[in-house]
Coordinates of C-alpha atoms and ligand atoms in Angstrom, one line a residue:
Chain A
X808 CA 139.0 104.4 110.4
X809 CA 137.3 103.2 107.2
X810 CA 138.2 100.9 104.8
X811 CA 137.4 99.8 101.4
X812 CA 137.5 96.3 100.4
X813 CA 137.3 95.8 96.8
X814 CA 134.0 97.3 96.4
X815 CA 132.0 96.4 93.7
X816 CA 128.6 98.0 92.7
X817 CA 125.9 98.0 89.6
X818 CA 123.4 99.9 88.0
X819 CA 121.6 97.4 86.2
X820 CA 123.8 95.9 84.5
X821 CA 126.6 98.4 84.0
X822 CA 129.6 98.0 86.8
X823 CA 130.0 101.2 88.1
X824 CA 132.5 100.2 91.1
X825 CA 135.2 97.7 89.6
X826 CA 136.9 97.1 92.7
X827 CA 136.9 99.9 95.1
X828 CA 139.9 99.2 97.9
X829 CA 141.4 102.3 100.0
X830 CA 141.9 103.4 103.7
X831 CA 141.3 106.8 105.4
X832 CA 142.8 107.1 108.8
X833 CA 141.8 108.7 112.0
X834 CA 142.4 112.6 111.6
X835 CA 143.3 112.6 107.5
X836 CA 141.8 114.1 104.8
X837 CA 141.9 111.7 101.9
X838 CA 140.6 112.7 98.6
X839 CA 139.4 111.2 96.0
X840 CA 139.8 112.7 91.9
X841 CA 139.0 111.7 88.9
X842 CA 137.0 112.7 85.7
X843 CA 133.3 112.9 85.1
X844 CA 131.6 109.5 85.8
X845 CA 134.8 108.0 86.9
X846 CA 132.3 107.1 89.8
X847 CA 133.6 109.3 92.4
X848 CA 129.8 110.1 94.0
X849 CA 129.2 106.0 93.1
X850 CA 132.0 105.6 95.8
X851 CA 130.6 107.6 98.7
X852 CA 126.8 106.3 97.9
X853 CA 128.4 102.5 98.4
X854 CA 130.0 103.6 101.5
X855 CA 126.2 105.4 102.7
X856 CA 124.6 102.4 101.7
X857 CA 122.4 104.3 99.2
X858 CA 123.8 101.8 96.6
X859 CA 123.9 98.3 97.2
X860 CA 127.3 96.1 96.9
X861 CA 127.6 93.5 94.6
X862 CA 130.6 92.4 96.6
X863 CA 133.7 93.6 98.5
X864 CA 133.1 94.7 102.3
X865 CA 133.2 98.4 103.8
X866 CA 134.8 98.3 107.5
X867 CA 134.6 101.3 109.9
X868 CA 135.8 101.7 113.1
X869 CA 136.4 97.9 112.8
X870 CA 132.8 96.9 112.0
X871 CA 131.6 95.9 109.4
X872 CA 129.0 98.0 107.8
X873 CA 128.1 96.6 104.1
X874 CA 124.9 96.3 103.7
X875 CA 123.5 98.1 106.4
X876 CA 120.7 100.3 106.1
X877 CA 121.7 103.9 105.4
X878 CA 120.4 105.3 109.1
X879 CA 122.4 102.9 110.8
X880 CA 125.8 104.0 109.0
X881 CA 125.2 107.8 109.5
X882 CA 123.9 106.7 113.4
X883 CA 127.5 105.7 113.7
X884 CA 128.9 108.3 112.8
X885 CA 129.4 109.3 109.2
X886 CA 127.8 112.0 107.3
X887 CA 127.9 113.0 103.7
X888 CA 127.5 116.4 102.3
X889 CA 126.4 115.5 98.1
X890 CA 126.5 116.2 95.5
X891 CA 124.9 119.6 94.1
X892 CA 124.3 120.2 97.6
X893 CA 120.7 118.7 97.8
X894 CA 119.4 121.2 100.6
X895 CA 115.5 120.4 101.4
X896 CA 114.3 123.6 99.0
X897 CA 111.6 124.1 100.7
X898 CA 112.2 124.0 104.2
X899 CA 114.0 127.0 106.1
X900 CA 117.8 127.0 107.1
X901 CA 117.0 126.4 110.6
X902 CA 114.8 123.7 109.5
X903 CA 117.6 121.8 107.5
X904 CA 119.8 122.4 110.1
X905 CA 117.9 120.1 112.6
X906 CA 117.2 117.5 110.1
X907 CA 120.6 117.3 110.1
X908 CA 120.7 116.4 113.8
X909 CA 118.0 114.5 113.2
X910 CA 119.3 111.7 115.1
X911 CA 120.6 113.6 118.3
X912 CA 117.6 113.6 120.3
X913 CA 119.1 116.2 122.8
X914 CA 117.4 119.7 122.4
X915 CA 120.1 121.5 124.0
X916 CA 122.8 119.2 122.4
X917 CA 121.1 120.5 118.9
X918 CA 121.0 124.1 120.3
X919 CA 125.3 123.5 121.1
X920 CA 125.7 122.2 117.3
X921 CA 124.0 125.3 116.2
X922 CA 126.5 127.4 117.6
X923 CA 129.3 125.8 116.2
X924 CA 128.0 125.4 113.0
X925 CA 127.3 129.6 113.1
X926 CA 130.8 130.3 114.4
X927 CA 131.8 128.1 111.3
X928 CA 129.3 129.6 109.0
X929 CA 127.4 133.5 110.4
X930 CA 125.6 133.9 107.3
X931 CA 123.7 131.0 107.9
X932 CA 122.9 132.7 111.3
X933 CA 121.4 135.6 109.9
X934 CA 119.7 133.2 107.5
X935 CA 117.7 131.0 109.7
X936 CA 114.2 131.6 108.3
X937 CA 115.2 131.8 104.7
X938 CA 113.8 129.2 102.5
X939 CA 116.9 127.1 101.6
X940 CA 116.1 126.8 98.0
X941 CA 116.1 130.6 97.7
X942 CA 119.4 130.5 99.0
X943 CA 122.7 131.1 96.5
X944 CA 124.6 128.3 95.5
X945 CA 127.6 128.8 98.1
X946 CA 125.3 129.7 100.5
X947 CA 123.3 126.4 99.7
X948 CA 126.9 124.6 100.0
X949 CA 127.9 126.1 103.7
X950 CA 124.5 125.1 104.6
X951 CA 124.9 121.3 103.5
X952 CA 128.0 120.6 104.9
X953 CA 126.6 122.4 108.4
X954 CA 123.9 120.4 107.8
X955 CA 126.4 117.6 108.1
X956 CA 127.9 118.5 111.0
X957 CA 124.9 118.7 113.4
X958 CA 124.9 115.0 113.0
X959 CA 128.6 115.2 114.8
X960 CA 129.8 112.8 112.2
X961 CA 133.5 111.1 112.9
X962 CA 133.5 110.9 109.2
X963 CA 132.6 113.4 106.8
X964 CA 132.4 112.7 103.1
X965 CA 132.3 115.3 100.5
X966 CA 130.8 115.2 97.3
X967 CA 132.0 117.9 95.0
X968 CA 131.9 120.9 97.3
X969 CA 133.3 123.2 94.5
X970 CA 130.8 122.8 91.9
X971 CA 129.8 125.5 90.5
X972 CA 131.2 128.0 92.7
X973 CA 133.3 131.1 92.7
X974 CA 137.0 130.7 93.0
X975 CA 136.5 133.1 96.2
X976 CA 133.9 131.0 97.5
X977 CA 135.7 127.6 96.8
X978 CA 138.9 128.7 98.5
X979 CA 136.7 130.4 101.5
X980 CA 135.4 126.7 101.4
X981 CA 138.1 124.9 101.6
X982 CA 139.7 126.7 104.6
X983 CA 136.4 126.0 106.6
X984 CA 137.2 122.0 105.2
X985 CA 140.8 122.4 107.0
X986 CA 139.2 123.7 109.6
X987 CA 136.7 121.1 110.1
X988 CA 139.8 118.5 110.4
X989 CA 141.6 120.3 112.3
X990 CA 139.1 119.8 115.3
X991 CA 138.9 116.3 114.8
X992 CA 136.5 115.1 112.2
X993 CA 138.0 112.9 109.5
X994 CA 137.4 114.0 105.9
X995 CA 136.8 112.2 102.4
X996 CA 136.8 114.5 100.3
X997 CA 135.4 114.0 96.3
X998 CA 136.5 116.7 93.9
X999 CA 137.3 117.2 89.9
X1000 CA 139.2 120.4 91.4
X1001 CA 142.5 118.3 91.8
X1002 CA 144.6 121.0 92.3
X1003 CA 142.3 122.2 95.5
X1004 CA 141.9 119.0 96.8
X1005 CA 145.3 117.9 96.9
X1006 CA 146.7 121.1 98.5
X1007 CA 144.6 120.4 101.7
X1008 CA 144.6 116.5 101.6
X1009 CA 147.1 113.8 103.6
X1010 CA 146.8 111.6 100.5
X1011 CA 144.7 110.8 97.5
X1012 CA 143.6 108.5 95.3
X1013 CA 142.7 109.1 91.6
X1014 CA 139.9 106.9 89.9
X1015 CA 139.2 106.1 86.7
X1016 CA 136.0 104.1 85.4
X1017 CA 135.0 102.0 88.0
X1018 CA 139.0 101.7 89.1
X1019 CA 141.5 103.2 91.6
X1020 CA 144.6 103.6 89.3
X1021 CA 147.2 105.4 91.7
X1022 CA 147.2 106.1 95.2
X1023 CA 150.2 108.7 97.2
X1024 CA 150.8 111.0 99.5
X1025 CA 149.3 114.6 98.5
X1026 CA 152.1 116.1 97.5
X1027 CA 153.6 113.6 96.0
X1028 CA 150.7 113.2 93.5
X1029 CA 150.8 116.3 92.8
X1030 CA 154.1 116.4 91.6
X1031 CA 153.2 113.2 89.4
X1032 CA 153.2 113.7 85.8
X1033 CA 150.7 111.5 84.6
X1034 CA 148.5 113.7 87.9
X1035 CA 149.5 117.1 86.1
X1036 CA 148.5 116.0 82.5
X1037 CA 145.7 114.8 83.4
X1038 CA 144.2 116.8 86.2
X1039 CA 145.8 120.0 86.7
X1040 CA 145.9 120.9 83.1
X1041 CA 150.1 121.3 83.1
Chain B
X43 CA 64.1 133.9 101.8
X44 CA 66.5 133.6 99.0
X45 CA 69.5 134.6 101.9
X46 CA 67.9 132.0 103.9
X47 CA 68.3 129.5 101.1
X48 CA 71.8 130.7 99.6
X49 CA 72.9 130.1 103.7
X50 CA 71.3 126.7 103.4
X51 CA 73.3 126.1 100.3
X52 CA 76.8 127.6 101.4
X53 CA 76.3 125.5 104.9
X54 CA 75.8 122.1 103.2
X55 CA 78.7 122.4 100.7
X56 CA 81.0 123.6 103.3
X57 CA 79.9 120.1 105.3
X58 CA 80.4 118.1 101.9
X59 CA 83.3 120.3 101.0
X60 CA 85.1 119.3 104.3
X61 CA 84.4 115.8 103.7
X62 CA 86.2 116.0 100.1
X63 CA 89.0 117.7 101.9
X64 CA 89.4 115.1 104.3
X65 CA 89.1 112.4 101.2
X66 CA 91.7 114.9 99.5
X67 CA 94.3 115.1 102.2
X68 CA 95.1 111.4 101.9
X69 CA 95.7 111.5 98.2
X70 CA 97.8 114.5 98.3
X71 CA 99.7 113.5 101.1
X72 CA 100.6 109.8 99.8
X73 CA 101.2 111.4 96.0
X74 CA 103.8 113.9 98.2
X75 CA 105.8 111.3 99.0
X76 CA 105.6 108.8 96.5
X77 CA 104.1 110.7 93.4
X78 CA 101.9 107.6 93.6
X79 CA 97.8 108.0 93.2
X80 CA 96.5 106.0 95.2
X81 CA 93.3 105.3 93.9
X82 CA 92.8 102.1 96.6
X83 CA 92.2 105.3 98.7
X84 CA 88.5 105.6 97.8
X85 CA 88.1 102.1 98.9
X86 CA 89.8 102.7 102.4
X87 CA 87.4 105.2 102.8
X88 CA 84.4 103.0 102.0
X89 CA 86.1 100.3 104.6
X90 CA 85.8 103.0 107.2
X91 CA 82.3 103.9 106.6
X92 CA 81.6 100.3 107.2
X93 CA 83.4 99.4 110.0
X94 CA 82.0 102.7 111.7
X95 CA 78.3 101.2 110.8
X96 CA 79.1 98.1 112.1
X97 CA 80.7 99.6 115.2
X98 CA 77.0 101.5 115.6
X99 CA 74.7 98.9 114.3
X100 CA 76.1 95.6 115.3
X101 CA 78.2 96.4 118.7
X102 CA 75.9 99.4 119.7
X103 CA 78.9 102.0 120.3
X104 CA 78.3 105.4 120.7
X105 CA 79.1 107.8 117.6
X106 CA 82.3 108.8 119.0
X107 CA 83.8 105.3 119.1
X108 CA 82.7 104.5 115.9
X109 CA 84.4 107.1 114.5
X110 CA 87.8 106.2 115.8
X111 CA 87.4 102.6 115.0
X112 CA 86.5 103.6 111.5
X113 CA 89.4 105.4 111.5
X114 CA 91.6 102.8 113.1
X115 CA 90.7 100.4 110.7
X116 CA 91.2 102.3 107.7
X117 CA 94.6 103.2 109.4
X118 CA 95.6 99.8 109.4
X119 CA 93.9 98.7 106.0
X120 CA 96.1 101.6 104.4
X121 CA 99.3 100.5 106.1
X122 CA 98.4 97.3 104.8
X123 CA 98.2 97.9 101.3
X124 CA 101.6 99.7 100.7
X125 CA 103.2 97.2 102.3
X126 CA 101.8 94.3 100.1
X127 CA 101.0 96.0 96.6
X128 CA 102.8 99.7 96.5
X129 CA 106.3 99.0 98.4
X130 CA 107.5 96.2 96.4
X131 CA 107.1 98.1 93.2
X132 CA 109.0 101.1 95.0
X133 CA 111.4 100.6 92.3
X134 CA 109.8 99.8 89.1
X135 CA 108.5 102.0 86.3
X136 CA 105.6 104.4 87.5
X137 CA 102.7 103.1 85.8
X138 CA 103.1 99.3 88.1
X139 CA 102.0 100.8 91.6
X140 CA 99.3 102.9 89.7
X141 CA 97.8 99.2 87.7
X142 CA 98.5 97.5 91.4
X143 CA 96.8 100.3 93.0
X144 CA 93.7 99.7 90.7
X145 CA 93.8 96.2 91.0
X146 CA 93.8 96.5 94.8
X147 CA 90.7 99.1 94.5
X148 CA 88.4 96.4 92.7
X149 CA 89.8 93.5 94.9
X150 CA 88.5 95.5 98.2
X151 CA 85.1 96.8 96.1
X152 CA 84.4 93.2 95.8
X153 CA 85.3 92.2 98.8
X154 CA 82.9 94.3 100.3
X155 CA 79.9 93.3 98.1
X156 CA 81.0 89.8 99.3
X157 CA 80.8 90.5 102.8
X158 CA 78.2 92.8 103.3
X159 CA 76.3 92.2 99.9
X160 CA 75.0 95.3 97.5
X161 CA 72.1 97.0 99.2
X162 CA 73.1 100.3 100.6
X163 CA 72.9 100.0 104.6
X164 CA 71.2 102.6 107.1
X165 CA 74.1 104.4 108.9
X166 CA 72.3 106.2 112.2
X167 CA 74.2 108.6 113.4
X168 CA 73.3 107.2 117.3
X169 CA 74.5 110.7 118.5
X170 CA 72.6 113.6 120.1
X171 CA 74.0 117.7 120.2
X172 CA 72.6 120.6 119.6
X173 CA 73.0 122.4 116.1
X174 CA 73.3 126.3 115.6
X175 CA 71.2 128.4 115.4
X176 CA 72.5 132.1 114.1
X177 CA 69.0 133.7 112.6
X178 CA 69.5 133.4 109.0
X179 CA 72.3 130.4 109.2
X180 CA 71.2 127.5 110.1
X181 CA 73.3 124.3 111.1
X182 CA 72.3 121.5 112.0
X183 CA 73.9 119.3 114.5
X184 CA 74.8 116.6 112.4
X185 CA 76.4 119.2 109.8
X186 CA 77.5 121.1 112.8
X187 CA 79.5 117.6 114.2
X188 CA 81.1 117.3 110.6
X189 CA 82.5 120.3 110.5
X190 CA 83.8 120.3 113.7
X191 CA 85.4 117.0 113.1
X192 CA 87.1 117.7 109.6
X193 CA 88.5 121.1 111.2
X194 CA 89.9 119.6 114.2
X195 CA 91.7 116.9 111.8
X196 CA 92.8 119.6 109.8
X197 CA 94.6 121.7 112.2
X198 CA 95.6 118.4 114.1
X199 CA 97.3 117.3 110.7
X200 CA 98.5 121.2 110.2
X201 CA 100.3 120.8 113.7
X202 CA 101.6 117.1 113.2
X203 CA 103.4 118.4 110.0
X204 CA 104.6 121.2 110.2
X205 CA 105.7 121.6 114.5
X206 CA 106.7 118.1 114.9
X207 CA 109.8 115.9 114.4
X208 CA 107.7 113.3 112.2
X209 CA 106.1 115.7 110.4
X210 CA 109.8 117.3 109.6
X211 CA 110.6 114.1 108.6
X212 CA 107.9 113.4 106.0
X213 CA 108.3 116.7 104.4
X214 CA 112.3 115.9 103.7
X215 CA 111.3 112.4 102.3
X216 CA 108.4 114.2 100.0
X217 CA 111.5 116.3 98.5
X218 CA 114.4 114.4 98.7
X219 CA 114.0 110.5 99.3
X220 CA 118.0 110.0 99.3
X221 CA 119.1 113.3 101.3
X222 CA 116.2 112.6 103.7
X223 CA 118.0 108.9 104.3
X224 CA 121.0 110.9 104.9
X225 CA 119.7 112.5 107.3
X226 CA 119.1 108.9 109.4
X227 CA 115.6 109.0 108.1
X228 CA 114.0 105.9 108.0
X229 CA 112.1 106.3 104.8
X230 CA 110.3 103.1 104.6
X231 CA 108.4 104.6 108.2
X232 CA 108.1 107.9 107.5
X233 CA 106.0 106.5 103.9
X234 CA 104.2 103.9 106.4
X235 CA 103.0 106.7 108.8
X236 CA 101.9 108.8 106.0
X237 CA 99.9 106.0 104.8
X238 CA 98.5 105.5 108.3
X239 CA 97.7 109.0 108.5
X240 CA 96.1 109.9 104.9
X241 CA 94.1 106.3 105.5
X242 CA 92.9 107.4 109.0
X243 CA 91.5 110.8 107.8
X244 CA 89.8 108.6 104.3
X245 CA 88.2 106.5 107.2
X246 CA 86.7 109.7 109.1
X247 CA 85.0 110.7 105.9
X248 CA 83.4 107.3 105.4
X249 CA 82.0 107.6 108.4
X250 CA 81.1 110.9 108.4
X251 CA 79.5 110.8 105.2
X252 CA 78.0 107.8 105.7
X253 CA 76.2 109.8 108.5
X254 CA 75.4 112.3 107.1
X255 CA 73.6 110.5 103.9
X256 CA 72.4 107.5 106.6
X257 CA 73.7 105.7 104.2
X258 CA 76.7 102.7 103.2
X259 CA 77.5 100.5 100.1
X260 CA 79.9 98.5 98.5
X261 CA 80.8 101.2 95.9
X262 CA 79.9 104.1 97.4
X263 CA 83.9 105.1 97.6
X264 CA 83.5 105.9 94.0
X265 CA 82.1 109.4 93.6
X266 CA 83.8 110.7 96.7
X267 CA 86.9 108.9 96.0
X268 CA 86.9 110.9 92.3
X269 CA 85.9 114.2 93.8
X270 CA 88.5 113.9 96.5
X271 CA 91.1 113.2 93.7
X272 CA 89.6 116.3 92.1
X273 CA 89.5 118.0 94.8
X274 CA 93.6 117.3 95.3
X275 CA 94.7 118.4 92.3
X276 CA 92.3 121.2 92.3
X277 CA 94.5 122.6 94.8
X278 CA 98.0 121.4 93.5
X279 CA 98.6 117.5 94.3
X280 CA 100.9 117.4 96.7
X281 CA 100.1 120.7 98.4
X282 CA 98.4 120.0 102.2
X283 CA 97.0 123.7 102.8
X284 CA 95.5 123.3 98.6
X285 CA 93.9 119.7 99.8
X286 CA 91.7 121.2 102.3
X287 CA 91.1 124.2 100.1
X288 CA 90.2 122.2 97.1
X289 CA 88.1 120.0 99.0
X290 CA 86.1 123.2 100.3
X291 CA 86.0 124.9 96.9
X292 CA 84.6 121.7 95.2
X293 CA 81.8 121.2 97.9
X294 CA 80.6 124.6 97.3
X295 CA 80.7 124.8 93.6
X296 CA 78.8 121.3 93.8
X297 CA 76.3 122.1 95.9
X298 CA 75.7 125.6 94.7
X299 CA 75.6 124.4 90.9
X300 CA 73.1 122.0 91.9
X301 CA 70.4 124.5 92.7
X302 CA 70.4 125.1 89.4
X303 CA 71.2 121.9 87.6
X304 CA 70.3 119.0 89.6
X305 CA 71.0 116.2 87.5
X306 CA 74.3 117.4 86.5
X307 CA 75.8 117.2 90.2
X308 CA 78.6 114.5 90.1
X309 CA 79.4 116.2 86.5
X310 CA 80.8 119.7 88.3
X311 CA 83.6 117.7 89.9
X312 CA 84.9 116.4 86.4
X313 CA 84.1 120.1 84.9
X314 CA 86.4 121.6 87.9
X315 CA 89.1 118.5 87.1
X316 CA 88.7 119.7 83.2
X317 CA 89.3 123.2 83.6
X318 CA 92.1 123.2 85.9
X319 CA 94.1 120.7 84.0
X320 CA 93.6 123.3 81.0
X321 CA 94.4 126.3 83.0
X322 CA 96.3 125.8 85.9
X323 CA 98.0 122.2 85.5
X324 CA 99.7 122.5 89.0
X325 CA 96.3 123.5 90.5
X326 CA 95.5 126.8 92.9
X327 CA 98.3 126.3 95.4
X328 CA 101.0 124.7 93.7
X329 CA 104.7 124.8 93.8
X330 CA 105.6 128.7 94.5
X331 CA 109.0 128.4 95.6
X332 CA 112.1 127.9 92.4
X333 CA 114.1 124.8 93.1
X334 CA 117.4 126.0 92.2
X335 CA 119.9 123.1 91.2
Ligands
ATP210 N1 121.5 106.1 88.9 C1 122.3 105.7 88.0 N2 121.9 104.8 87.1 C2 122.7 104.3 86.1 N3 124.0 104.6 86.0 C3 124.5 105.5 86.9 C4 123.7 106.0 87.9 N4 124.5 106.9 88.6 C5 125.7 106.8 88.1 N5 125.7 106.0 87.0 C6 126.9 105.7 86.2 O1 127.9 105.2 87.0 C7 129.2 105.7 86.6 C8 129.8 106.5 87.8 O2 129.0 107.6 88.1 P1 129.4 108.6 89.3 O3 128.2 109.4 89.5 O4 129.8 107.8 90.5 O5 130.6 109.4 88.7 P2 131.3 110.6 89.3 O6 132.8 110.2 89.4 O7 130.7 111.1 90.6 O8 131.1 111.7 88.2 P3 130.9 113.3 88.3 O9 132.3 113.9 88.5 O10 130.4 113.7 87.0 O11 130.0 113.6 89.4 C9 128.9 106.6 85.4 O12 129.2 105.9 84.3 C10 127.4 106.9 85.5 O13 126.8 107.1 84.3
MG211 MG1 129.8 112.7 91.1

């Protein structure tokens, strides 16, 4: 479904992206790990086309879509939920809601969304004209990612969606993730939680500076020792 | 007699006030989004004024028309100039766009002496309503017209912003540029249409001022350009609501200083600007709601 070609990307003149390759197929959940700055968020940004690519080329659903401008990509079908959440402070919940449909011109296909995204998420329900920047931080992350969703994305890429949150919250959060697949969206999922991450994902990569240094199964990685020293803390 | 005067007063800064408001709104709005002053803005106004004078002087049109080709054309001159002097910079340090933005200002000063030279022009209103007449208020139809004008823009703009899907759009590029792309915003429009809107309403004052003072001139952007300014960040720069309240606030305090200090007139604006960067930096309406992170 997508695919990265050896992706590279700058800032300046640092290299963030040394050579980004990896696949995510129809129906997985493929995660990404790795440390601070390892350039996880760099990744997803690249695949957005919020960061431009020095080389390499980004395929999904068989086209090619490096370089395009950002509102094409999410137009065909990928949305991102990133990092630190980044809900519109001052607009209402309802109001980031339909941003998030912005491209779905239908009213009452926007209305439908909404349902689903309450049945995923009632407290946003009872929410709606709450200014989002007053809302708590797990609140503010069930809103991005519904966000998200009311584009009806085929691809949804996460940034971090267990920063700073409650273990309760996180693992609440996670479920909804599962749940999310399991009706047919496709996940990416970006998380320094390794342990989380892997225990919902198909397979995963792990990335170090700029580099994708091991790539398995799930489980498999997380039975790999170099994967426990350095990311589940065994 | 003295309520009869005070009225006269109050009327005739709420006229000039609306005028700064309208002057105001394009500053705040264009700073919204790009954190950008854009100080070409008292220029676009003077370009409005002029093409509004020439649309009654030269081509005879009726006031009406030469307001909205006043308007159009400062529309299009302020589309014009982010997309040649402000959007290329998008991604430099802050202080380019603000040196291009001055640079554009003189360029379009000069122009205008060029092609119209330096003597003010007669602006004639070439308009005929009635005023109001309510005992001890007195409007008159010219002042009557302005206002009616700068509050119909007003609650137009209210409306565009805040009930419809463009306006949705240009509040989630003023706080989030990226997440607003996310959202299949296309940001490079949404800045163009604020342009073209904040331009528009510059071009509306120039012509309604220029009406109201029968008057137009190369550099006569420069006061209201400043008091606009003034009047922007006398009600939090960036804030829409604070624009048309700062703009009100000024034109009273201006005209109602004045009684008693004539000379000092254009000096209240600058006394205002002083005082509210000492005492409340983020002006009367500013940010209220914590942006948690
Ligand atoms: N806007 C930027 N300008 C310059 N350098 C940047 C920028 N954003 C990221 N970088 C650099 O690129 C590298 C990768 O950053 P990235 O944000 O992708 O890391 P990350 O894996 O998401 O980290 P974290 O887990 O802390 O979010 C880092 O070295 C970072 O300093
Ligand atoms: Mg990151």
């Amino acid at each position: 479904m997508l695919r990265l070609d050896n992706v590279v990307t700058h800032y300046g003149n640092i290299q963030a992206l040394k050579g980004i390759s990896l696949e995510i197929n129809q129906g997985e959940i493929v995660t990404v790990i790795g440390a601070n700055g390892a350039g996880k968020t760099t990744t997803l940004k690249a695949i957005c086309g919020l960061v431009s690519i020095s080389s390499g080329k980004i395929f999904f659903r068989g086209k090619d879509i490096t370089g395009k401008p950002t509102s094409d990509i999410v137009g065909s079908g990928i949305a991102m939920v990133p990092e630190g959440r980044r809900v519109f402070p001052r607009m209402t919940v309802l109001e980031n809601l339909q941003l998030g449909g912005y491209l779905n011109g239908d009213k009452n296909l926007i209305r439908k969304d909404l349902e689903r995204v309450f049945e995923l998420f009632p407290i946003l329900k009872q929410r709606l004209k709450q200014i989002a920047g007053t809302l708590s931080g797990g609140e503010q992350q069930m809103l991005a990612i519904g966000r998200a969703l009311m584009a009806r994305p085929k691809l949804l890429l996460l940034d971090e969606p267990s920063m700073g949150l409650a273990p309760m919250i996180v693992s609440n959060i996670f479920d909804i993730i599962q749940e999310i697949n399991q009706s047919g969206t496709t996940i990416l999922l970006v998380e320094q939680n390794a342990h989380m991450a892997l225990s919902i994902a198909h397979k995963g990569y792990v990335i170090e500076t700029g580099r994708i240094v091991l790539e398995d199964t799930a489980k498999n990685l997380l039975n790999n020792e170099q994967v426990k020293k350095a990311y589940l803390g065994e | 007699m003295f309520f009869s005067q005070f009225f006269a007063q109050v009327v005739n800064g709420l006229t000039l006030g609306s005028t700064y408001a309208l002057i105001a709104l394009g500053y705040t709005m264009v700073y919204g989004i790009l954190e950008l002053i854009n100080f070409a803005h008292s220029e676009i106004y003077m370009t409005g004024a002029f093409i509004g004078l020439m649309a009654v002087t030269v081509y005879k049109l009726p006031f009406a028309a030469a307001l909205l080709a006043g308007m159009a054309g400062a529309c299009m001159l302020g589309v014009i100039i982010e997309k040649v002097a402000y959007r290329p910079l998008r991604k430099a340090n802050r202080i380019a766009p603000l040196i291009s933005a001055i640079g554009v200002s003189i360029f379009l000063q000069n122009a205008a002496l060029l092609a119209m030279g330096p003597q003010a022009r007669a602006f004639p209103a070439n308009f005929s309503a009635p005023g109001l007449n309510l005992g001890i208020i007195q409007i008159s139809p010219l002042q009557l017209l302005i206002l009616i004008i700068s509050i119909f823009l007003m609650v137009g703009l209210h409306f565009l912003i805040q009930k419809t899907k463009i306006g949705q759009a240009m509040r989630a590029t003023a706080q989030d540029k990226e997440t607003a792309q996310l959202m299949g915003i296309k940001i490079d429009r949404v800045i163009s249409f604020t342009f073209a809107i904040g331009s528009a309403l510059g071009g509306a004052a120039g012509v309604l001022v220029g009406v109201y003072f029968n008057s137009a001139d190369p550099m006569m952007g420069f006061f209201p350009g400043l008091k606009g300014f003034v009047a922007a960040v006398l009600g939090g720069i960036g804030n829409i609501p604070g624009a048309m309240v700062g703009g009100l606030i000024l034109g009273l305090a201006e005209v109602l200083g004045a009684v008693y200090m004539s000379q000092y007139k254009d000096a209240i604006a600058f006394a205002v600007l002083i005082l509210i960067l000492l005492f409340k930096p983020t002006g009367l309406m500013g940010r209220r709601v914590q942006e948690k992170v």
